[in-house]
Amino acid sequence: ILAPSKEPNFIDVFYTDNTALVRAQQLLRTVNHKLAMALEISNITPWKWDLETDTILCDVNRSVELMGGENIDENRLAVPETAYFAKIHKEDRERIKQAYRDLIEGRAEKVKEEYRIVNVQKNNLHKVEWVEAQAAVEARDEDGKPLTLIGSSLVITNRKKMEQELTTAKELAEESNRLKSAFLANMSHEIRTPLNAIVGFSGILASTEEEQEKQEYVSIIENNNTLLLQLISDILDLSKIEAGTLEYVYANIDVNKMLSEIEQAARMRQTNANVAICAVTPLEGLLLYTDQRRVTQVLNNFISNAMKFTNTGSITFGYEEPKDGYIRFFVTDTGTGIPPEKVADIFNRFVKLDSFKQGTGLGLAISQNIVKELKGEIGVASELGKGSTFWFTLPYEKMGAHRSILS
């Protein structure tokens, strides 16, 4: 240290050991550096709210720059409280303001809230982040009125995303459990119905001598056998769909030949002479790369339903000329139609328009899953009292449709 001496033409020189001071400064810089890195890595933003100037030191999205330590102008990091709250999502803003009012006015000792902040990025895109803020009173005046608040903000967007995923998974698990219980309840009822008929009429058949009555009982038993077999087949298909093990075998199929075979089988099953069954095949030699067995299964489900609800008129099925890379199959009937309030639920499990009609209520649900697996769409158009059209689409590419499916 150099200083003018009291004697002319002299200066005073003083030496002092400041080793301890330098070491303390170095230690402080090291600690500040570690603290700043820790805050940055953990996305924690410390801040201080000056209630007298209505400013908040440190933007909610920036970490405090403690590194370097010297000559930091804190005012350049301060923002008006209006700017701070403007970033808070409008649905959360009033709740957060009230939480801070409770802290300032002494109704709460601490604030711990989660809320969303909105940042405007390039091209006016808005990015929403979740933040967890904690705060407490740092200093008070002589009367105990808060002068400054100190707190921290932690970005918890990933945590909120995980919480939402866990909540969704929990809801799906609960829904799956509910569906399982409903499935078992429905199945026990559906299986019991044909079994009771089979067992009951088999017992009566053994004690009946009249031939006409016997034939009637045999017919009832055969119908319920068919229903029971269909029910078991549907249950097996549904369980395979749930497990992802339902097999699909792709090949180039002759669509017209397939529809001709379906038409012959449908006419053999049709017992109502007042209903005509007709296949529509507008193109010759149409080839489609798909699973013939599954497409036939869906069409047969549609045709079987049409037979149940069509007493007079016709059942027409076939396809339309392919366009835009898809081919559309349809089954149109002149039956009773579907009530508008039930159209939206028609492809759900166990939905039956008439509980007195034979059926499992699973056919359309299975058909929907099959069409989805075949990369198509499914739907229905119906007018009550005039009939319905069930349809589905499949990918189509002329002369080599298989490439689009395998790619």
Short mmCIF file of C-alpha atoms in Angstrom, two decimals:
data_model
loop_
_atom_site.label_atom_id
_atom_site.label_comp_id
_atom_site.label_asym_id
_atom_site.label_seq_id
_atom_site.Cartn_x
_atom_site.Cartn_y
_atom_site.Cartn_z
CA ILE A 1 0.00 0.00 0.00
CA LEU A 2 1.54 3.34 -1.06
CA ALA A 3 0.65 6.62 0.68
CA PRO A 4 2.15 10.14 0.78
CA SER A 5 4.50 10.61 3.70
CA LYS A 6 4.32 13.51 6.08
CA GLU A 7 7.95 14.20 5.29
CA PRO A 8 8.68 15.98 2.00
CA ASN A 9 9.98 13.89 -0.91
CA PHE A 10 9.02 10.63 0.84
CA ILE A 11 6.24 8.07 0.46
CA ASP A 12 5.14 5.49 2.98
CA VAL A 13 5.01 1.86 1.89
CA PHE A 14 3.00 -0.70 3.87
CA TYR A 15 2.89 -4.49 3.39
CA THR A 16 0.07 -6.75 4.65
CA ASP A 17 -0.52 -10.50 4.32
CA ASN A 18 -3.88 -10.93 2.48
CA THR A 19 -3.53 -14.65 1.81
CA ALA A 20 -6.64 -15.47 3.83
CA LEU A 21 -8.70 -12.87 1.95
CA VAL A 22 -7.62 -14.18 -1.47
CA ARG A 23 -8.37 -17.75 -0.45
CA ALA A 24 -11.80 -16.71 0.81
CA GLN A 25 -12.54 -14.96 -2.49
CA GLN A 26 -11.39 -17.99 -4.48
CA LEU A 27 -13.54 -20.28 -2.32
CA LEU A 28 -16.53 -17.99 -2.80
CA ARG A 29 -16.09 -18.00 -6.60
CA THR A 30 -15.79 -21.81 -6.56
CA VAL A 31 -18.94 -22.21 -4.46
CA ASN A 32 -20.84 -19.74 -6.64
CA HIS A 33 -19.72 -21.59 -9.76
CA LYS A 34 -20.89 -24.93 -8.38
CA LEU A 35 -24.17 -23.42 -7.22
CA ALA A 36 -24.82 -21.83 -10.63
CA MET A 37 -24.10 -25.14 -12.40
CA ALA A 38 -26.33 -27.04 -10.00
CA LEU A 39 -29.17 -24.57 -10.55
CA GLU A 40 -28.74 -24.72 -14.32
CA ILE A 41 -28.61 -28.53 -14.44
CA SER A 42 -31.67 -28.91 -12.23
CA ASN A 43 -33.58 -26.12 -14.03
CA ILE A 44 -34.04 -24.28 -10.73
CA THR A 45 -34.28 -20.50 -11.02
CA PRO A 46 -33.83 -18.52 -7.79
CA TRP A 47 -35.52 -15.13 -7.66
CA LYS A 48 -36.22 -12.20 -5.35
CA TRP A 49 -39.32 -10.05 -5.42
CA ASP A 50 -38.94 -6.44 -4.26
CA LEU A 51 -42.41 -5.46 -3.08
CA GLU A 52 -41.52 -1.79 -2.83
CA THR A 53 -40.44 -1.44 -6.46
CA ASP A 54 -42.79 -4.18 -7.77
CA THR A 55 -39.90 -5.87 -9.58
CA ILE A 56 -38.72 -9.46 -9.59
CA LEU A 57 -35.03 -10.16 -9.84
CA CYS A 58 -34.29 -12.83 -12.46
CA ASP A 59 -36.58 -13.84 -15.29
CA VAL A 60 -38.50 -17.06 -14.61
CA ASN A 61 -36.77 -18.74 -17.56
CA ARG A 62 -33.15 -17.70 -16.76
CA SER A 63 -30.78 -18.99 -14.12
CA VAL A 64 -29.08 -16.40 -11.96
CA GLU A 65 -25.51 -15.85 -13.20
CA LEU A 66 -23.53 -16.25 -10.01
CA MET A 67 -20.31 -17.16 -11.83
CA GLY A 68 -17.79 -14.35 -11.89
CA GLY A 69 -19.56 -12.67 -9.03
CA GLU A 70 -18.02 -9.26 -9.50
CA ASN A 71 -19.89 -6.18 -10.66
CA ILE A 72 -23.13 -8.01 -11.50
CA ASP A 73 -25.85 -5.44 -12.11
CA GLU A 74 -28.89 -7.12 -10.62
CA ASN A 75 -31.21 -4.53 -12.09
CA ARG A 76 -30.60 -5.89 -15.59
CA LEU A 77 -32.09 -9.22 -14.48
CA ALA A 78 -35.11 -7.63 -12.83
CA VAL A 79 -38.47 -7.53 -14.55
CA PRO A 80 -41.72 -5.81 -13.56
CA GLU A 81 -44.08 -8.12 -11.74
CA THR A 82 -46.67 -7.48 -14.48
CA ALA A 83 -44.26 -9.01 -17.04
CA TYR A 84 -43.63 -11.96 -14.74
CA PHE A 85 -47.33 -12.73 -14.32
CA ALA A 86 -48.06 -12.09 -18.01
CA LYS A 87 -46.14 -15.28 -18.83
CA ILE A 88 -48.32 -17.38 -16.55
CA HIS A 89 -51.10 -19.25 -18.38
CA LYS A 90 -54.35 -17.32 -18.10
CA GLU A 91 -56.12 -20.32 -16.56
CA ASP A 92 -53.54 -20.44 -13.74
CA ARG A 93 -52.80 -16.73 -13.31
CA GLU A 94 -55.48 -15.71 -10.79
CA ARG A 95 -54.81 -18.77 -8.63
CA ILE A 96 -51.10 -17.92 -8.43
CA LYS A 97 -51.77 -14.24 -7.70
CA GLN A 98 -54.07 -15.26 -4.86
CA ALA A 99 -51.40 -17.58 -3.43
CA TYR A 100 -48.90 -14.69 -3.30
CA ARG A 101 -51.51 -12.35 -1.81
CA ASP A 102 -52.09 -14.89 0.96
CA LEU A 103 -48.32 -14.97 1.63
CA ILE A 104 -47.91 -11.18 1.64
CA GLU A 105 -50.98 -10.59 3.80
CA GLY A 106 -49.96 -13.23 6.34
CA ARG A 107 -52.57 -15.87 5.60
CA ALA A 108 -49.86 -18.34 4.53
CA GLU A 109 -46.28 -18.92 5.61
CA LYS A 110 -45.10 -20.35 2.32
CA VAL A 111 -46.12 -20.63 -1.31
CA LYS A 112 -45.80 -23.90 -3.22
CA GLU A 113 -47.71 -23.93 -6.48
CA GLU A 114 -47.56 -25.58 -9.90
CA TYR A 115 -48.57 -23.62 -12.97
CA ARG A 116 -47.95 -23.21 -16.69
CA ILE A 117 -45.91 -20.50 -18.35
CA VAL A 118 -46.23 -19.55 -22.01
CA ASN A 119 -43.30 -18.37 -24.09
CA VAL A 120 -43.70 -16.90 -27.56
CA GLN A 121 -41.07 -18.35 -29.88
CA LYS A 122 -40.21 -17.75 -33.52
CA ASN A 123 -43.09 -17.66 -36.00
CA ASN A 124 -45.39 -16.78 -33.08
CA LEU A 125 -45.35 -20.37 -31.85
CA HIS A 126 -46.25 -20.77 -28.20
CA LYS A 127 -44.31 -23.14 -25.98
CA VAL A 128 -45.96 -24.16 -22.72
CA GLU A 129 -43.84 -25.27 -19.77
CA TRP A 130 -44.89 -26.45 -16.32
CA VAL A 131 -43.21 -24.73 -13.37
CA GLU A 132 -43.21 -25.45 -9.63
CA ALA A 133 -42.68 -22.26 -7.62
CA GLN A 134 -41.88 -21.95 -3.90
CA ALA A 135 -41.59 -18.67 -2.00
CA ALA A 136 -41.35 -17.19 1.48
CA VAL A 137 -40.91 -13.73 3.04
CA GLU A 138 -37.24 -12.67 3.20
CA ALA A 139 -37.37 -9.27 4.90
CA ARG A 140 -39.93 -7.15 6.76
CA ASP A 141 -40.09 -3.53 7.89
CA GLU A 142 -40.41 -2.36 11.50
CA ASP A 143 -44.16 -3.00 11.44
CA GLY A 144 -43.72 -6.55 10.11
CA LYS A 145 -44.87 -5.69 6.60
CA PRO A 146 -43.07 -7.84 3.97
CA LEU A 147 -40.49 -5.96 1.94
CA THR A 148 -39.05 -8.78 -0.19
CA LEU A 149 -39.98 -12.33 -1.09
CA ILE A 150 -37.42 -14.94 -2.02
CA GLY A 151 -38.14 -18.12 -3.88
CA SER A 152 -37.32 -20.54 -6.67
CA SER A 153 -38.92 -21.85 -9.84
CA LEU A 154 -38.36 -25.40 -11.05
CA VAL A 155 -39.27 -26.55 -14.57
CA ILE A 156 -41.34 -29.74 -14.13
CA THR A 157 -42.66 -30.25 -17.67
CA ASN A 158 -41.22 -33.77 -17.94
CA ARG A 159 -42.55 -34.68 -14.51
CA LYS A 160 -46.05 -33.47 -15.41
CA LYS A 161 -45.86 -35.45 -18.63
CA MET A 162 -44.93 -38.59 -16.69
CA GLU A 163 -47.74 -37.92 -14.20
CA GLN A 164 -50.21 -37.59 -17.08
CA GLU A 165 -48.93 -40.81 -18.65
CA LEU A 166 -49.27 -42.61 -15.31
CA THR A 167 -52.78 -41.22 -14.85
CA THR A 168 -53.72 -42.31 -18.37
CA ALA A 169 -52.23 -45.76 -17.78
CA LYS A 170 -54.18 -46.05 -14.51
CA GLU A 171 -57.41 -45.05 -16.24
CA LEU A 172 -56.76 -47.53 -19.05
CA ALA A 173 -56.05 -50.28 -16.51
CA GLU A 174 -59.27 -49.49 -14.65
CA GLU A 175 -61.20 -49.40 -17.91
CA SER A 176 -59.62 -52.69 -18.98
CA ASN A 177 -60.62 -54.23 -15.65
CA ARG A 178 -64.15 -52.91 -16.06
CA LEU A 179 -64.38 -54.27 -19.60
CA LYS A 180 -63.04 -57.61 -18.42
CA SER A 181 -65.74 -57.82 -15.75
CA ALA A 182 -68.39 -56.79 -18.27
CA PHE A 183 -67.02 -59.32 -20.76
CA LEU A 184 -67.24 -62.17 -18.23
CA ALA A 185 -70.73 -61.13 -17.16
CA ASN A 186 -71.94 -60.95 -20.77
CA MET A 187 -70.27 -64.19 -21.74
CA SER A 188 -71.72 -66.11 -18.82
CA HIS A 189 -75.17 -64.89 -19.86
CA GLU A 190 -74.66 -65.44 -23.60
CA ILE A 191 -73.26 -68.96 -23.16
CA ARG A 192 -75.93 -69.94 -20.64
CA THR A 193 -78.77 -69.00 -22.99
CA PRO A 194 -78.06 -71.54 -25.81
CA LEU A 195 -76.83 -74.14 -23.32
CA ASN A 196 -80.11 -73.97 -21.38
CA ALA A 197 -82.01 -74.42 -24.63
CA ILE A 198 -79.84 -77.36 -25.73
CA VAL A 199 -80.01 -79.12 -22.37
CA GLY A 200 -83.71 -78.38 -21.84
CA PHE A 201 -84.96 -79.46 -25.25
CA SER A 202 -82.64 -82.48 -25.29
CA GLY A 203 -84.38 -83.71 -22.14
CA ILE A 204 -87.83 -83.08 -23.61
CA LEU A 205 -86.81 -84.74 -26.88
CA ALA A 206 -86.03 -87.99 -25.12
CA SER A 207 -89.56 -88.19 -23.72
CA THR A 208 -91.43 -87.04 -26.83
CA GLU A 209 -93.02 -89.57 -29.18
CA GLU A 210 -94.74 -87.32 -31.73
CA GLU A 211 -92.52 -87.02 -34.82
CA GLN A 212 -93.45 -83.42 -35.72
CA GLU A 213 -92.72 -82.26 -32.18
CA LYS A 214 -89.38 -84.08 -32.26
CA GLN A 215 -88.36 -82.30 -35.46
CA GLU A 216 -89.27 -78.98 -33.93
CA TYR A 217 -87.11 -79.68 -30.86
CA VAL A 218 -84.23 -80.93 -33.03
CA SER A 219 -84.40 -77.70 -35.05
CA ILE A 220 -84.25 -75.62 -31.87
CA ILE A 221 -81.27 -77.62 -30.60
CA GLU A 222 -79.44 -77.26 -33.94
CA ASN A 223 -80.02 -73.48 -34.00
CA ASN A 224 -78.66 -73.12 -30.49
CA ASN A 225 -75.70 -75.36 -31.33
CA THR A 226 -74.88 -73.03 -34.23
CA LEU A 227 -75.24 -69.99 -31.97
CA LEU A 228 -73.01 -71.55 -29.31
CA LEU A 229 -70.32 -72.46 -31.85
CA GLN A 230 -70.42 -68.92 -33.30
CA LEU A 231 -70.20 -67.47 -29.81
CA ILE A 232 -67.14 -69.58 -28.95
CA SER A 233 -65.54 -68.72 -32.31
CA ASP A 234 -66.12 -65.00 -31.68
CA ILE A 235 -64.66 -65.26 -28.17
CA LEU A 236 -61.56 -66.97 -29.52
CA ASP A 237 -61.14 -64.35 -32.26
CA LEU A 238 -61.64 -61.55 -29.75
CA SER A 239 -59.06 -63.03 -27.36
CA LYS A 240 -56.58 -63.37 -30.24
CA ILE A 241 -57.20 -59.76 -31.24
CA GLU A 242 -56.57 -58.63 -27.65
CA ALA A 243 -53.37 -60.68 -27.50
CA GLY A 244 -52.29 -59.56 -30.98
CA THR A 245 -52.08 -63.15 -32.22
CA LEU A 246 -54.88 -63.20 -34.81
CA GLU A 247 -53.20 -64.46 -37.98
CA TYR A 248 -53.27 -62.60 -41.28
CA VAL A 249 -52.15 -64.32 -44.48
CA TYR A 250 -51.76 -61.98 -47.44
CA ALA A 251 -52.04 -63.09 -51.06
CA ASN A 252 -53.34 -61.81 -54.41
CA ILE A 253 -57.01 -62.86 -54.44
CA ASP A 254 -59.64 -62.91 -57.16
CA VAL A 255 -62.24 -60.58 -55.67
CA ASN A 256 -65.08 -61.59 -58.04
CA LYS A 257 -64.55 -65.28 -57.29
CA MET A 258 -64.52 -64.59 -53.55
CA LEU A 259 -67.80 -62.64 -53.74
CA SER A 260 -69.40 -65.39 -55.86
CA GLU A 261 -68.57 -67.97 -53.20
CA ILE A 262 -69.93 -65.70 -50.46
CA GLU A 263 -73.12 -65.19 -52.50
CA GLN A 264 -73.71 -68.94 -52.91
CA ALA A 265 -73.14 -69.61 -49.20
CA ALA A 266 -75.44 -66.72 -48.20
CA ARG A 267 -78.25 -67.96 -50.42
CA MET A 268 -77.98 -71.40 -48.83
CA ARG A 269 -78.27 -69.85 -45.34
CA GLN A 270 -81.16 -67.58 -46.32
CA THR A 271 -84.50 -69.09 -45.33
CA ASN A 272 -86.63 -66.07 -46.22
CA ALA A 273 -87.79 -66.29 -49.83
CA ASN A 274 -88.93 -62.65 -49.73
CA VAL A 275 -85.34 -61.38 -49.57
CA ALA A 276 -83.09 -61.52 -52.64
CA ILE A 277 -79.30 -61.75 -52.23
CA CYS A 278 -77.11 -60.34 -54.98
CA ALA A 279 -73.38 -59.69 -55.42
CA VAL A 280 -72.17 -56.62 -57.35
CA THR A 281 -68.89 -57.04 -59.27
CA PRO A 282 -68.34 -54.04 -61.62
CA LEU A 283 -64.83 -55.04 -62.82
CA GLU A 284 -63.47 -58.15 -64.49
CA GLY A 285 -60.38 -59.94 -63.23
CA LEU A 286 -59.95 -57.71 -60.19
CA LEU A 287 -57.01 -58.78 -58.02
CA LEU A 288 -56.45 -57.50 -54.49
CA TYR A 289 -53.51 -58.19 -52.19
CA THR A 290 -55.08 -58.91 -48.81
CA ASP A 291 -56.20 -61.69 -46.45
CA GLN A 292 -59.15 -63.40 -48.15
CA ARG A 293 -60.23 -65.24 -45.01
CA ARG A 294 -60.51 -62.03 -42.97
CA VAL A 295 -62.26 -60.07 -45.72
CA THR A 296 -64.75 -62.92 -46.11
CA GLN A 297 -65.26 -62.94 -42.34
CA VAL A 298 -66.15 -59.24 -42.30
CA LEU A 299 -68.51 -59.51 -45.28
CA ASN A 300 -70.22 -62.55 -43.78
CA ASN A 301 -70.71 -60.65 -40.49
CA PHE A 302 -72.35 -57.81 -42.40
CA ILE A 303 -74.54 -60.18 -44.45
CA SER A 304 -75.61 -62.21 -41.38
CA ASN A 305 -76.72 -59.01 -39.63
CA ALA A 306 -78.57 -57.89 -42.75
CA MET A 307 -80.45 -61.22 -42.87
CA LYS A 308 -81.61 -60.82 -39.26
CA PHE A 309 -83.15 -57.38 -39.85
CA THR A 310 -84.43 -57.68 -43.44
CA ASN A 311 -87.86 -59.28 -43.88
CA THR A 312 -88.57 -58.16 -47.44
CA GLY A 313 -86.57 -56.62 -50.25
CA SER A 314 -82.93 -57.35 -50.93
CA ILE A 315 -79.42 -57.65 -49.59
CA THR A 316 -76.80 -56.38 -52.03
CA PHE A 317 -73.09 -56.63 -51.45
CA GLY A 318 -69.94 -56.06 -53.48
CA TYR A 319 -67.40 -53.35 -54.19
CA GLU A 320 -67.04 -50.03 -56.00
CA GLU A 321 -64.39 -49.19 -58.57
CA PRO A 322 -61.11 -48.44 -56.73
CA LYS A 323 -60.02 -44.80 -56.44
CA ASP A 324 -57.38 -42.83 -54.54
CA GLY A 325 -55.53 -46.02 -53.62
CA TYR A 326 -58.46 -47.69 -51.87
CA ILE A 327 -61.27 -50.11 -52.73
CA ARG A 328 -64.62 -49.86 -50.95
CA PHE A 329 -66.69 -52.95 -50.08
CA PHE A 330 -70.30 -52.64 -48.97
CA VAL A 331 -73.37 -54.59 -47.83
CA THR A 332 -76.68 -52.80 -48.36
CA ASP A 333 -80.05 -54.06 -47.09
CA THR A 334 -83.68 -52.90 -47.14
CA GLY A 335 -84.23 -53.84 -43.53
CA THR A 336 -85.35 -52.04 -40.39
CA GLY A 337 -82.37 -49.69 -40.21
CA ILE A 338 -80.59 -48.45 -37.11
CA PRO A 339 -81.91 -45.82 -34.67
CA PRO A 340 -79.75 -42.63 -34.93
CA GLU A 341 -78.82 -42.77 -31.23
CA LYS A 342 -77.33 -46.26 -31.66
CA VAL A 343 -75.28 -45.68 -34.82
CA ALA A 344 -72.29 -44.31 -32.90
CA ASP A 345 -72.10 -47.44 -30.68
CA ILE A 346 -72.86 -50.08 -33.29
CA PHE A 347 -69.24 -51.30 -33.51
CA ASN A 348 -68.84 -51.65 -29.73
CA ARG A 349 -68.79 -55.04 -28.05
CA PHE A 350 -72.07 -56.67 -27.01
CA VAL A 351 -74.19 -54.02 -28.74
CA LYS A 352 -77.37 -55.69 -30.03
CA LEU A 353 -80.18 -53.76 -31.71
CA ASP A 354 -82.68 -56.44 -30.77
CA SER A 355 -82.03 -58.65 -27.75
CA PHE A 356 -84.50 -61.19 -29.13
CA LYS A 357 -82.41 -61.76 -32.27
CA GLN A 358 -79.79 -64.48 -32.19
CA GLY A 359 -76.23 -63.24 -32.06
CA THR A 360 -73.30 -62.55 -29.79
CA GLY A 361 -72.97 -58.79 -30.22
CA LEU A 362 -69.29 -59.29 -31.06
CA GLY A 363 -69.29 -59.61 -34.84
CA LEU A 364 -69.08 -55.91 -35.67
CA ALA A 365 -66.45 -55.25 -33.00
CA ILE A 366 -64.32 -58.05 -34.44
CA SER A 367 -64.89 -56.73 -37.97
CA GLN A 368 -63.70 -53.27 -36.93
CA ASN A 369 -60.47 -54.70 -35.52
CA ILE A 370 -59.86 -56.79 -38.63
CA VAL A 371 -60.34 -53.83 -40.99
CA LYS A 372 -58.07 -51.69 -38.86
CA GLU A 373 -55.36 -54.37 -39.03
CA LEU A 374 -55.80 -54.51 -42.81
CA LYS A 375 -55.07 -50.74 -42.90
CA GLY A 376 -58.61 -49.78 -43.89
CA GLU A 377 -61.60 -47.90 -42.49
CA ILE A 378 -65.07 -49.11 -41.54
CA GLY A 379 -68.44 -47.41 -41.16
CA VAL A 380 -72.19 -47.52 -41.54
CA ALA A 381 -74.92 -45.35 -43.06
CA SER A 382 -78.49 -46.10 -42.02
CA GLU A 383 -81.99 -44.69 -42.14
CA LEU A 384 -84.55 -46.06 -39.72
CA GLY A 385 -87.21 -48.05 -41.51
CA LYS A 386 -85.40 -47.97 -44.88
CA GLY A 387 -82.25 -50.02 -44.42
CA SER A 388 -78.52 -49.80 -43.81
CA THR A 389 -75.23 -49.87 -45.67
CA PHE A 390 -72.21 -51.26 -43.88
CA TRP A 391 -68.90 -50.56 -45.66
CA PHE A 392 -65.16 -50.84 -45.28
CA THR A 393 -62.16 -49.81 -47.36
CA LEU A 394 -58.87 -51.58 -48.06
CA PRO A 395 -55.64 -50.35 -49.65
CA TYR A 396 -55.54 -51.07 -53.38
CA GLU A 397 -52.80 -50.81 -55.97
CA LYS A 398 -53.27 -52.26 -59.43
CA MET A 399 -50.74 -54.90 -60.54
CA GLY A 400 -48.63 -55.15 -57.44
CA ALA A 401 -50.76 -54.04 -54.56
CA HIS A 402 -48.62 -56.18 -52.27
CA ARG A 403 -45.73 -53.74 -52.42
CA SER A 404 -47.67 -50.99 -50.70
CA ILE A 405 -48.64 -53.27 -47.84
CA LEU A 406 -45.23 -54.84 -47.30
CA SER A 407 -43.38 -51.52 -47.48
#
